[in-house]
mmCIF file of C-alpha atoms in Angstrom:
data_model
loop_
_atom_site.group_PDB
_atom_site.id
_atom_site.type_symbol
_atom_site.label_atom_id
_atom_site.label_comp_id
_atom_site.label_asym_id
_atom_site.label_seq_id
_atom_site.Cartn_x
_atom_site.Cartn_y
_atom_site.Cartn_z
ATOM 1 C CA UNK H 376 -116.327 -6.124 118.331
ATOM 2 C CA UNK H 377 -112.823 -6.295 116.842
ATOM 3 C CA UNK H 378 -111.026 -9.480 116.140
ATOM 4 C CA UNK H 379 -107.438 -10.569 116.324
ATOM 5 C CA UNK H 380 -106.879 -11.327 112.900
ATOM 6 C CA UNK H 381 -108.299 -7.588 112.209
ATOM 7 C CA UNK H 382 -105.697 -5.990 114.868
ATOM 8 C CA UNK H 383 -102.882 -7.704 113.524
ATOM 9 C CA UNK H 384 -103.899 -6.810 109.820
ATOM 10 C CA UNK H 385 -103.885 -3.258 111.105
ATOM 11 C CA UNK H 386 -100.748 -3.256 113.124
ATOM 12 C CA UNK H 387 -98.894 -4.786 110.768
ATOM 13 C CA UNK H 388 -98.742 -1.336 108.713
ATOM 14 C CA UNK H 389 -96.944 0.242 111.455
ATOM 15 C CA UNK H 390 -93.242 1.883 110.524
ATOM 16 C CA UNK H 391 -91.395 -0.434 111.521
ATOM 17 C CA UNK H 392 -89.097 -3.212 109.729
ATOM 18 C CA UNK H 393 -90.361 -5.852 112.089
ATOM 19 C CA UNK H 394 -94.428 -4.660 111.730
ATOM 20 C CA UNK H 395 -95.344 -8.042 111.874
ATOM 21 C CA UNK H 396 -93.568 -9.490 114.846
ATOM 22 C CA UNK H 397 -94.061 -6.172 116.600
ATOM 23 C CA UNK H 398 -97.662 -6.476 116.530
ATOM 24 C CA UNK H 399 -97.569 -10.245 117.436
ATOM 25 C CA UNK H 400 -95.696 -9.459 120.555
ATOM 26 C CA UNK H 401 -97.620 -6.890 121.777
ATOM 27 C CA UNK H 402 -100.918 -8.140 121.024
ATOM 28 C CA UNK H 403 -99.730 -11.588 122.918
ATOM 29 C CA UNK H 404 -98.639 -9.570 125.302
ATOM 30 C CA UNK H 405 -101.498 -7.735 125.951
ATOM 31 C CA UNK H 406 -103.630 -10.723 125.646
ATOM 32 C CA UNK H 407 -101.778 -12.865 128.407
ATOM 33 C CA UNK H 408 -101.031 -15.180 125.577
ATOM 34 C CA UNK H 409 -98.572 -16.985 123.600
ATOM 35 C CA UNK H 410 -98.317 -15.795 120.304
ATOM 36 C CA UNK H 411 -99.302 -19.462 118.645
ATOM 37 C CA UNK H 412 -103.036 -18.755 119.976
ATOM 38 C CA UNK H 413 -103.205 -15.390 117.534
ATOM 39 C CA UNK H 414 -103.476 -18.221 114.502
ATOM 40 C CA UNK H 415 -104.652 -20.711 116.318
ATOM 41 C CA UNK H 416 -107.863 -18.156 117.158
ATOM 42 C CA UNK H 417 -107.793 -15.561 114.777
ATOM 43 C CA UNK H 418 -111.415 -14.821 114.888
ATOM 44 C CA UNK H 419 -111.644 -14.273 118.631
ATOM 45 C CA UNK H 420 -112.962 -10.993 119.804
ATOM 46 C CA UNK H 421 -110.583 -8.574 121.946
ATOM 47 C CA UNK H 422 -111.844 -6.324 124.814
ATOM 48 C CA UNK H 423 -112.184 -2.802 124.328
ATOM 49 C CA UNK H 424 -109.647 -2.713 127.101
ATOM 50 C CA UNK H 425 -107.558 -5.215 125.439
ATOM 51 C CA UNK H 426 -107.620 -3.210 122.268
ATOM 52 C CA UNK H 427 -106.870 0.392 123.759
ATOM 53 C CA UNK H 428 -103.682 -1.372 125.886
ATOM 54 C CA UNK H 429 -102.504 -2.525 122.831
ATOM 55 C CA UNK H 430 -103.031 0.473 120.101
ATOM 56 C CA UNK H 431 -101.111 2.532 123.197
ATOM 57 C CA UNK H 432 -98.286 -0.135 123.009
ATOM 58 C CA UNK H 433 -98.203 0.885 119.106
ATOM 59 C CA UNK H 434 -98.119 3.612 118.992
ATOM 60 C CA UNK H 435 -95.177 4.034 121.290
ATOM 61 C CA UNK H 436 -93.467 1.140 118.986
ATOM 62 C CA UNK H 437 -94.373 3.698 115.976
ATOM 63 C CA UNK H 438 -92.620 6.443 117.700
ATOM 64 C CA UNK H 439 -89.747 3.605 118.133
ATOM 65 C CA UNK H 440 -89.301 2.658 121.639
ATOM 66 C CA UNK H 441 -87.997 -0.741 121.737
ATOM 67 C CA UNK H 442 -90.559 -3.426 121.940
ATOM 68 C CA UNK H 443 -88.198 -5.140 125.140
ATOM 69 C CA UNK H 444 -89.167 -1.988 126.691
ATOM 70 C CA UNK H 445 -92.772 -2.063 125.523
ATOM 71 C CA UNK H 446 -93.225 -6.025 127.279
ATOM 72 C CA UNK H 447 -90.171 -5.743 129.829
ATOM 73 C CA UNK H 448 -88.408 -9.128 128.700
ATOM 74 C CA UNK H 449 -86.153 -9.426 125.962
ATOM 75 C CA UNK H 450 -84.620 -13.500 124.885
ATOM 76 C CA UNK H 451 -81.194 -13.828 125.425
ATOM 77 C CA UNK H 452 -79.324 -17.393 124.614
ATOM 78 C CA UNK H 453 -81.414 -19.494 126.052
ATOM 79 C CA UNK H 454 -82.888 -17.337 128.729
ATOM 80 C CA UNK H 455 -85.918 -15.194 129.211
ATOM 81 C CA UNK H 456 -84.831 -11.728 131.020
ATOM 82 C CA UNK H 457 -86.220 -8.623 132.084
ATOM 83 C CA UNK H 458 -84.961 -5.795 130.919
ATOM 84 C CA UNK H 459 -85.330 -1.913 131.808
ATOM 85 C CA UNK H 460 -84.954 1.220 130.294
ATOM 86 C CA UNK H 461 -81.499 1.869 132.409
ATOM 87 C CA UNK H 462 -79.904 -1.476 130.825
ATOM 88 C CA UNK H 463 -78.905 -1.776 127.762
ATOM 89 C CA UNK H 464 -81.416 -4.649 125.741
ATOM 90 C CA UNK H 465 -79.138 -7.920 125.640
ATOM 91 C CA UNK H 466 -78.952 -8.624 121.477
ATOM 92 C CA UNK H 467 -78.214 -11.826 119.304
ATOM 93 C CA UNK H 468 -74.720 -10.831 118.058
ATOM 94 C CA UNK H 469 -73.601 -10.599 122.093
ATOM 95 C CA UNK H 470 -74.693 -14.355 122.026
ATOM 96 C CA UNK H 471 -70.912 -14.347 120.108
ATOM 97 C CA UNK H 472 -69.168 -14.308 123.212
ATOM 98 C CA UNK H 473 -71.000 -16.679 125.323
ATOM 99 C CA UNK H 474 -70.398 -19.257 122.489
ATOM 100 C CA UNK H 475 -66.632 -18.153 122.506
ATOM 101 C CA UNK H 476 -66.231 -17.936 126.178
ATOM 102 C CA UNK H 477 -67.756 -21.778 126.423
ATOM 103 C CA UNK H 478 -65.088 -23.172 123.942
ATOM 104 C CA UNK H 479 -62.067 -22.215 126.106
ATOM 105 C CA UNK H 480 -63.240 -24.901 129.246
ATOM 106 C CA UNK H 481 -65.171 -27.875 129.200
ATOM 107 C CA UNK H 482 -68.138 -28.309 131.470
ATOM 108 C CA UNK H 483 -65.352 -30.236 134.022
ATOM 109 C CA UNK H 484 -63.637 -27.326 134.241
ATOM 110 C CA UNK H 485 -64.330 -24.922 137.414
ATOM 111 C CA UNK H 486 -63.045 -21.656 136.157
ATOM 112 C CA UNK H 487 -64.101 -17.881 138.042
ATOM 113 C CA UNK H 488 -65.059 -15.514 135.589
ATOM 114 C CA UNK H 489 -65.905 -12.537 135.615
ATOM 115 C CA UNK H 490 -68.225 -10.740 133.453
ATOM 116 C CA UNK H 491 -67.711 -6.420 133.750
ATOM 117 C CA UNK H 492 -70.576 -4.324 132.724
ATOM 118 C CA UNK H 493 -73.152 -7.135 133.191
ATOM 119 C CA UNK H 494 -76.342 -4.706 132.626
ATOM 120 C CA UNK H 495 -79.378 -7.036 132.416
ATOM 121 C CA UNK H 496 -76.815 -10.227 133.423
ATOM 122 C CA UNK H 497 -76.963 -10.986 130.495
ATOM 123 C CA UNK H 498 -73.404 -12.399 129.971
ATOM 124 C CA UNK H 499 -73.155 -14.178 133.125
ATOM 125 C CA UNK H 500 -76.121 -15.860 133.432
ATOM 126 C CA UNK H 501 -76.061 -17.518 130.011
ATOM 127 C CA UNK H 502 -72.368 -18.569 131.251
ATOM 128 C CA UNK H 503 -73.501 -19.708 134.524
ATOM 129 C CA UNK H 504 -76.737 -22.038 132.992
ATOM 130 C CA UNK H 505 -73.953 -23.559 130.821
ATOM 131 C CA UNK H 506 -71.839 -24.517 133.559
ATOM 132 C CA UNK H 507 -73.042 -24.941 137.013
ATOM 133 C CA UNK H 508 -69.322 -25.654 138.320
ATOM 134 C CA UNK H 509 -68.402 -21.949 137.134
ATOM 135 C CA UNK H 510 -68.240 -19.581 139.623
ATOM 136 C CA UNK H 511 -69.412 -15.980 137.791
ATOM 137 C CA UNK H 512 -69.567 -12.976 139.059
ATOM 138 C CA UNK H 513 -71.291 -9.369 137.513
ATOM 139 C CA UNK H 514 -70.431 -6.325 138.038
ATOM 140 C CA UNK H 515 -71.918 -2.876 136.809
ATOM 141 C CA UNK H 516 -71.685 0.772 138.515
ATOM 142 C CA UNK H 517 -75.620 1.691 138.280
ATOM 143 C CA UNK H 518 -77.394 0.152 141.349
ATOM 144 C CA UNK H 519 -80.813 -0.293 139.736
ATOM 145 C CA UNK H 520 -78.807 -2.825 136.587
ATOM 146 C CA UNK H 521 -76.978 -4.807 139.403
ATOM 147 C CA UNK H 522 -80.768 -4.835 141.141
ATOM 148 C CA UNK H 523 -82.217 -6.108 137.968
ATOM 149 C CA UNK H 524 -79.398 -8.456 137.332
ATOM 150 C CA UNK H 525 -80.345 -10.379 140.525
ATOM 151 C CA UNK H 526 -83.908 -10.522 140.099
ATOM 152 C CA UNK H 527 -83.328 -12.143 136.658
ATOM 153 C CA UNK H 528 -80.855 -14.646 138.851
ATOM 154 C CA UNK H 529 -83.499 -15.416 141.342
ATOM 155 C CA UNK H 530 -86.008 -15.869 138.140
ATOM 156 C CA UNK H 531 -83.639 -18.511 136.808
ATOM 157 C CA UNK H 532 -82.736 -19.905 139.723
ATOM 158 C CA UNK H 533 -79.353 -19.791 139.304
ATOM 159 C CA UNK H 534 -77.203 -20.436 142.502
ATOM 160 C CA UNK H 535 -73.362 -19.930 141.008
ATOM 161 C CA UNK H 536 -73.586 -16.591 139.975
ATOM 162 C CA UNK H 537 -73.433 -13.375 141.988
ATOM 163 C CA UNK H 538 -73.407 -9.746 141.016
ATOM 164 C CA UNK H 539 -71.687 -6.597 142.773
ATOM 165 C CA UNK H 540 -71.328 -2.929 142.317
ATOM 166 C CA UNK H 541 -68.619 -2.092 140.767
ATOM 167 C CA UNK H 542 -66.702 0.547 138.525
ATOM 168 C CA UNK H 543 -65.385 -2.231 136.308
ATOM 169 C CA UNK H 544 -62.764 -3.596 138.467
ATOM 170 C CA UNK H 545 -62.750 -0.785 141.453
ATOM 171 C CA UNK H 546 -64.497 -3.285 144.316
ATOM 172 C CA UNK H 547 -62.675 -5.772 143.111
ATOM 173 C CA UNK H 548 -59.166 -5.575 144.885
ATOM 174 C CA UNK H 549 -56.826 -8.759 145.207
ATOM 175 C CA UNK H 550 -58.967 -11.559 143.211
ATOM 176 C CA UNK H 551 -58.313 -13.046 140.290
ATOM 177 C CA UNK H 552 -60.189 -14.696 137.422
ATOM 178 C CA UNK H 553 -59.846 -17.103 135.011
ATOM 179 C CA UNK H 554 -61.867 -15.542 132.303
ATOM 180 C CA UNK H 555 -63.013 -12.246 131.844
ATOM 181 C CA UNK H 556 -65.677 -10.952 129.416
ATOM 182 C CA UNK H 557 -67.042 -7.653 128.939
ATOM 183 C CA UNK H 558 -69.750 -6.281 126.257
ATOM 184 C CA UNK H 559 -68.846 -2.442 127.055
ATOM 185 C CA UNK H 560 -69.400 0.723 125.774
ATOM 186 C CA UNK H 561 -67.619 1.130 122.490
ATOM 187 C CA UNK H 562 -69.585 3.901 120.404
ATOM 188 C CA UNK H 563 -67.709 7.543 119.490
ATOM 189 C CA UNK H 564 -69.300 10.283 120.930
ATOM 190 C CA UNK H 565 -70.569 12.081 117.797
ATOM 191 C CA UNK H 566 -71.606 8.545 115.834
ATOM 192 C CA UNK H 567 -74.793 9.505 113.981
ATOM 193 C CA UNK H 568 -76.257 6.168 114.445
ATOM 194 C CA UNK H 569 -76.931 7.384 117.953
ATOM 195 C CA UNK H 570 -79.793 9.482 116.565
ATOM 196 C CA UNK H 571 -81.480 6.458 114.955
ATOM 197 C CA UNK H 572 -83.473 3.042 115.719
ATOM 198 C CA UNK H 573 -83.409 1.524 119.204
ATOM 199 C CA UNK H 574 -80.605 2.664 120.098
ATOM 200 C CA UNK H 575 -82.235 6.390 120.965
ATOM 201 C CA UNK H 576 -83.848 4.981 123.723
ATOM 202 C CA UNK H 577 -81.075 2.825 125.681
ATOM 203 C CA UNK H 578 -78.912 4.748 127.967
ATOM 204 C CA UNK H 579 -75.645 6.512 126.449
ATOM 205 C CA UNK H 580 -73.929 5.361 129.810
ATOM 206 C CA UNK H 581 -74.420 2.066 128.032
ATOM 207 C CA UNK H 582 -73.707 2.783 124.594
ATOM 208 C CA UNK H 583 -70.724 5.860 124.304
ATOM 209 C CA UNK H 584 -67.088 5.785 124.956
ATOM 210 C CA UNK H 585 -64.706 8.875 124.233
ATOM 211 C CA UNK H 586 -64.332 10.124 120.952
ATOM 212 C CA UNK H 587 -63.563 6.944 118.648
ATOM 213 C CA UNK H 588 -65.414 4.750 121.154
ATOM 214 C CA UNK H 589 -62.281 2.763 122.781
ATOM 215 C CA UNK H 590 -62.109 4.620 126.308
ATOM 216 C CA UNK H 591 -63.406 1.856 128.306
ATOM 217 C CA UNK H 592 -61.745 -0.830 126.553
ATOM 218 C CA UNK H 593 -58.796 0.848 126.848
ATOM 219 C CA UNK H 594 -59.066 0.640 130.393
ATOM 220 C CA UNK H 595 -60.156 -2.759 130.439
ATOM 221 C CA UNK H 596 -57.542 -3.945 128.837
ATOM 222 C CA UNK H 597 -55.012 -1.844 130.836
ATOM 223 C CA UNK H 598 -55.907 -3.366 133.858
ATOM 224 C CA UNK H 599 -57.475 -6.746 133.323
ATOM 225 C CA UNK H 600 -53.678 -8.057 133.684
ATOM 226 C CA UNK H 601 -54.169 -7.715 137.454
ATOM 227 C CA UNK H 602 -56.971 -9.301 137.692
ATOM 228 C CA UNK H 603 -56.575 -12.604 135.640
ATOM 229 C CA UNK H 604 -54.727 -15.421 136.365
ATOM 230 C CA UNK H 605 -51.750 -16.867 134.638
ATOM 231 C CA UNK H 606 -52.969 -18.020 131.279
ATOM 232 C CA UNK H 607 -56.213 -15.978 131.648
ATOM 233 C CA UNK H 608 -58.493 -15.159 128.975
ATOM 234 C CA UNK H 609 -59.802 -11.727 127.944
ATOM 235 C CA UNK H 610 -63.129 -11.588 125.795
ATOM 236 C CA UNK H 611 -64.539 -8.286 124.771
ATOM 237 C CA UNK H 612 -67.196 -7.240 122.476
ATOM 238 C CA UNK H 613 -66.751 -3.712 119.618
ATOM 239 C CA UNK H 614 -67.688 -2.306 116.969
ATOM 240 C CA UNK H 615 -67.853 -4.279 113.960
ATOM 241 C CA UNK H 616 -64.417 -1.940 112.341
ATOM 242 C CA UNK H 617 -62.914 -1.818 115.324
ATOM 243 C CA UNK H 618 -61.273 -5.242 115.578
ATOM 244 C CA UNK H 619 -57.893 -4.209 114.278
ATOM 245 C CA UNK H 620 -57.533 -1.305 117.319
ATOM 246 C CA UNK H 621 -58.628 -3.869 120.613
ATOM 247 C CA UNK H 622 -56.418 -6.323 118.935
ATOM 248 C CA UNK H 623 -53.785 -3.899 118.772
ATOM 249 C CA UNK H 624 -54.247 -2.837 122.324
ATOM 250 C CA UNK H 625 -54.370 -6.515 123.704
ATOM 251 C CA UNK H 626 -50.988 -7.198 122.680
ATOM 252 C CA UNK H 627 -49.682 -3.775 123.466
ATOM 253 C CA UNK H 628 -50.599 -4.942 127.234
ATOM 254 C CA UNK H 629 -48.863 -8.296 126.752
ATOM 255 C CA UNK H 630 -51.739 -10.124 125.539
ATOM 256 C CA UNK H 631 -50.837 -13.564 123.126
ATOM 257 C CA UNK H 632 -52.958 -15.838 121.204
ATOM 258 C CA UNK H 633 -54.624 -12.634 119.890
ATOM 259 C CA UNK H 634 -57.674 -13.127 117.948
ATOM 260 C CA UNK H 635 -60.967 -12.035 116.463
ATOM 261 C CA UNK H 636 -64.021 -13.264 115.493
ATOM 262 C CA UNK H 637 -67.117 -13.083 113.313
ATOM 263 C CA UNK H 638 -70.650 -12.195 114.065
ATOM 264 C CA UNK H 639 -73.820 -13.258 112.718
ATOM 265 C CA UNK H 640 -73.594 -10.261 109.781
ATOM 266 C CA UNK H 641 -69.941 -11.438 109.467
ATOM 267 C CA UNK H 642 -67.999 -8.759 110.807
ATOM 268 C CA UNK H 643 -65.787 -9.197 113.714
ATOM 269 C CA UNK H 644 -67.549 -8.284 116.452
ATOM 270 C CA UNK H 645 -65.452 -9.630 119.416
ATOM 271 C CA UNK H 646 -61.557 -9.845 119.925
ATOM 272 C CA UNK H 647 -59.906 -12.089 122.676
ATOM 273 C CA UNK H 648 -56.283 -12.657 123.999
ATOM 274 C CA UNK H 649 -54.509 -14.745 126.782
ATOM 275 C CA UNK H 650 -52.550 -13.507 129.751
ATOM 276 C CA UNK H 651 -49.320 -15.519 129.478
ATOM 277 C CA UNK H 652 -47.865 -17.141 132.513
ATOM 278 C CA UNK H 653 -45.217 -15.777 134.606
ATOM 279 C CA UNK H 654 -42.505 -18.592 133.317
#
């Protein structure tokens, strides 16, 4: 009979610069367990159908498929969400814009936002947990992500949040939003980093835009103008050297109070501007 301790000890060789959380994970998962009881019984036997569920899930970890693929649920602020192989996996540095977004209104303050893109939901339902007299609304053009966004909303039980399909803004005609955030596509075409990690398995819909990357937040910021209100904020997320160009861009469009900020590796990682008002 093979013990936990002995599984982890062996998964933990894996290639993989996370081994030993990787094999945690899966093994918890696979168990029906949190991953506190793999130390807390260490010497308790696995099923032979326990241990063939989980040396499958390793071995598609060793061939590097994402372990939020692998369990279906990937942490996101503080929310648990599931994620699928047509969204892109919701990652720490994002976090970045929740925290920004949050500092431009109090928890009085009952803006509409709108988050473009929204994927898992990511985005809009950390916003919406952090203030329940927001009214947020998601967007993305694949059906199955705006399907998945909703079940994570009725997981969380989140009733000021709502998510469409939409082409960025295309089913959007005539409103307006206070805030508007937007983790897009912003990777060139030909960037080799494509070819390596996680990223090989999450959809290039998700991931690619144009040649240098900027072709959706181009468009973004060409026509978020219409669709904010006076004094409006625009938050988006890029590469971590392409803060100069979206700041660039934002006040090309008439953006002011033009900005950027840091992410957890220190490199700015998100760039935000304010729609000025009409007088």
């Amino acid at each position: 009979m093979t013990r936990i301790d002995q599984l982890l000890a062996h998964a933990a060789q894996i290639d993989s610069p996370t081994a030993q959380l990787d094999a945690e994970l899966l093994l918890a998962f696979v168990l029906e367990k949190p991953r506190s009881y793999l130390y807390t019984w260490p010497d308790k036997t696995v099923t032979e159908a326990q241990v063939a569920a989980f040396m499958t899930l390793l071995e598609r970890r060793q061939r590097g498929e994402p372990v939020a693929y692998l369990l279906g649920r990937q942490g996101f602020w503080t929310l648990d969400l599931q994620v699928a192989k047509h969204t892109l996996i919701p990652r720490a540095d994002t976090e970045l814009l929740v925290e920004s977004a949050l500092q431009l209104a109090d928890a009085s303050s009952t803006l509409k936002v709108l988050d473009l893109g929204t994927g898992t939901g990511a985005l809009a339902l950390a916003l919406a947990s952090e203030r329940p007299l927001w009214a947020v609304t998601g967007v993305d053009r694949i059906e199955s992500a705006v399907a998945l966004a909703q079940n994570n909303q009725r997981q969380l039980q989140l009733a000021n949040v709502e998510f469409l399909s939409s082409h960025w803004f295309s089913a959007l005609t005539a409103q307006r939003y206070d805030l508007i955030v937007s983790n897009p596509p912003y990777i060139a075409d030909n960037d080799p980093h494509l070819q390596q990690g996680d990223v090989r398995f999450e959809p290039l819909s998700a991931l690619v835009s144009g040649p240098d990357g900027l072709d959706d937040i181009r468009l973004i910021i060409a026509q978020a103008p219409s669709y904010l209100t006076a004094n409006g904020w625009l938050l988006l997320e890029h590469g971590f050297d392409q803060a100069s160009a979206v700041r660039e861009l934002l006040q090309q469009a008439g953006f002011i109070d033009v900005s950027s900020q840091r992410d957890l590796s220190g490199h700015q990682r998100i760039s935000l501007g304010r729609l000025p008002s009409l007088s």
